[in-house]
């Protein structure tokens, strides 16, 4: 029961926060209307919006955030980078709070990462042109699928540690 709750709530939080950060950044940059027209012409972009940030490893997102702040780049890209860090952190935190046990919390977050990676893997083979929306070029689909899986595993382990930290367990 705990694994299902952790998976459901973390997946819902991950998808919802990814969409929220995309809407905020596109609203600020003035690209909200083109985004919706792109979604109208290619609805698979929604999969990319919901699950695309799993392709970013936490170390590159943190380094990018550090670089943007140190260079004084306070623009839309800063909001997107904050979204790359905050979204999986909050989703892992929710998995930790709803999991019930440490195994269920970590497993719920890890399965969320694997579902995200699998959704993008399906997108590679259905319509690889959609990935160009995030600047991902598909030269070798199998290698890209492996890269997405490794990135999901790294995100799962890194943010899974926070899910373990925030698990509410009884001490006997």
C-alpha positions in Angstrom: 0.0 0.0 0.0 2.8 2.4 0.9 4.6 1.8 -2.4 1.5 2.6 -4.4 0.9 5.8 -2.5 4.5 6.9 -2.8 4.5 6.2 -6.5 1.2 7.9 -7.2 1.8 11.0 -5.3 5.4 11.4 -6.4 4.5 10.9 -10.0 1.6 13.4 -9.7 3.8 15.9 -8.0 6.6 15.4 -10.6 4.4 15.8 -13.6 2.4 18.7 -12.1 5.5 20.7 -11.0 7.2 20.1 -14.4 4.2 21.5 -16.1 4.0 24.4 -13.7 7.6 25.5 -14.2 7.2 25.3 -18.0 4.1 27.4 -17.8 5.8 30.0 -15.6 8.9 30.2 -17.7 7.0 30.4 -21.0 4.7 33.1 -19.5 7.6 35.2 -18.5 9.4 34.8 -21.8 6.3 35.5 -23.8 6.3 32.1 -25.5 3.1 30.7 -24.0 1.0 31.0 -27.2 3.7 29.4 -29.4 3.9 26.6 -26.8 0.2 25.9 -27.0 0.2 26.0 -30.8 3.2 23.5 -30.8 1.2 21.3 -28.5 -1.8 21.6 -30.8 0.3 20.5 -33.8 2.2 17.8 -31.9 0.5 16.6 -28.7 3.4 14.3 -27.9 5.2 17.5 -26.6 3.1 17.0 -23.5 5.1 13.8 -22.7 8.3 15.8 -23.2 7.0 18.6 -20.9 5.9 16.2 -18.2 8.9 13.8 -18.2 11.7 15.7 -20.0 13.6 17.0 -17.0 14.5 13.5 -16.0 17.2 13.7 -18.7 19.1 16.2 -16.6 21.5 14.9 -14.0 21.4 16.7 -10.7 25.1 17.7 -10.8 24.7 19.6 -14.1 21.6 21.3 -12.9 23.3 22.4 -9.7 26.4 23.6 -11.6 24.2 25.5 -14.1 22.3 27.2 -11.3 25.6 28.1 -9.6 27.0 29.5 -12.8 23.8 31.5 -13.6 23.7 33.0 -10.1 27.4 33.9 -10.1 27.2 35.5 -13.5 24.1 37.5 -12.5 21.9 35.9 -15.1 18.4 36.4 -13.6 16.2 35.5 -16.5 13.9 32.7 -17.7 16.7 30.2 -17.8 17.2 30.6 -14.1 13.6 29.7 -13.4 13.9 26.6 -15.7 17.1 25.6 -13.8 15.4 26.1 -10.5 12.6 23.9 -11.8 15.1 21.1 -12.7 16.3 21.0 -9.0 13.1 21.8 -7.1 10.7 19.5 -9.0 12.4 16.2 -8.3 13.3 17.3 -4.8 9.7 18.0 -3.9 8.4 14.8 -5.6 11.0 12.8 -3.7 10.0 14.5 -0.5 6.3 13.7 -1.1 7.3 10.1 -1.8 9.1 10.0 1.5 6.2 11.4 3.4 3.6 9.2 1.8 5.6 5.9 1.5 5.1 4.6 5.1 8.4 2.8 5.1 11.9 3.5 3.8 11.7 0.8 1.1 8.3 2.0 -0.1 9.4 5.7 -0.2 12.6 5.0 -2.1 10.9 2.5 -4.4 8.1 4.9 -5.2 10.5 7.6 -6.2 12.7 5.2 -8.1 9.7 3.8 -10.1 8.7 7.4 -10.8 12.1 8.0 -12.4 11.9 4.8 -14.4 8.4 5.7 -15.6 9.7 9.1 -16.7 12.6 7.5 -18.5 10.4 4.9 -20.1 7.9 7.5 -21.4 10.8 9.3 -23.1 12.1 6.0 -24.4 8.8 5.3 -26.1 8.9 8.9 -27.5 12.3 8.1 -29.1 10.8 5.4 -31.2 7.3 6.9 -31.8 8.3 10.4 -32.9 12.0 11.3 -32.4 11.4 14.7 -34.0 9.5 15.8 -30.8 12.7 15.6 -28.8 14.0 18.5 -30.8 11.7 20.7 -28.8 14.2 20.3 -25.9 17.2 20.3 -28.1 17.7 16.5 -27.9 19.0 15.1 -31.3 18.4 11.4 -31.9 21.3 10.0 -33.8 21.4 6.6 -32.2 18.1 5.7 -30.4 19.5 2.8 -28.4 22.3 5.0 -27.0 19.9 7.7 -26.2 17.6 5.2 -24.4 20.6 4.0 -22.4 21.5 7.6 -21.5 17.9 8.4 -20.4 18.0 5.2 -18.2 21.3 6.2 -16.6 20.1 9.7 -16.0 16.9 8.3 -14.4 18.9 6.0 -12.2 21.2 8.9 -11.1 18.1 11.1 -10.3 16.5 8.2 -8.5 19.4 7.5 -6.3 20.3 11.2 -5.6 16.8 12.4 -4.8 15.9 9.0 -3.3 18.2 9.8 -0.5 15.9 12.8 0.3 12.9 10.4 0.1 14.6 8.2 2.7 15.4 11.2 4.9 11.8 12.4 5.0 10.2 9.0 5.6 8.1 9.0 8.7 8.8 5.8 10.5 8.1 4.7 14.0 11.1 4.0 16.2 10.6 1.1 18.5 
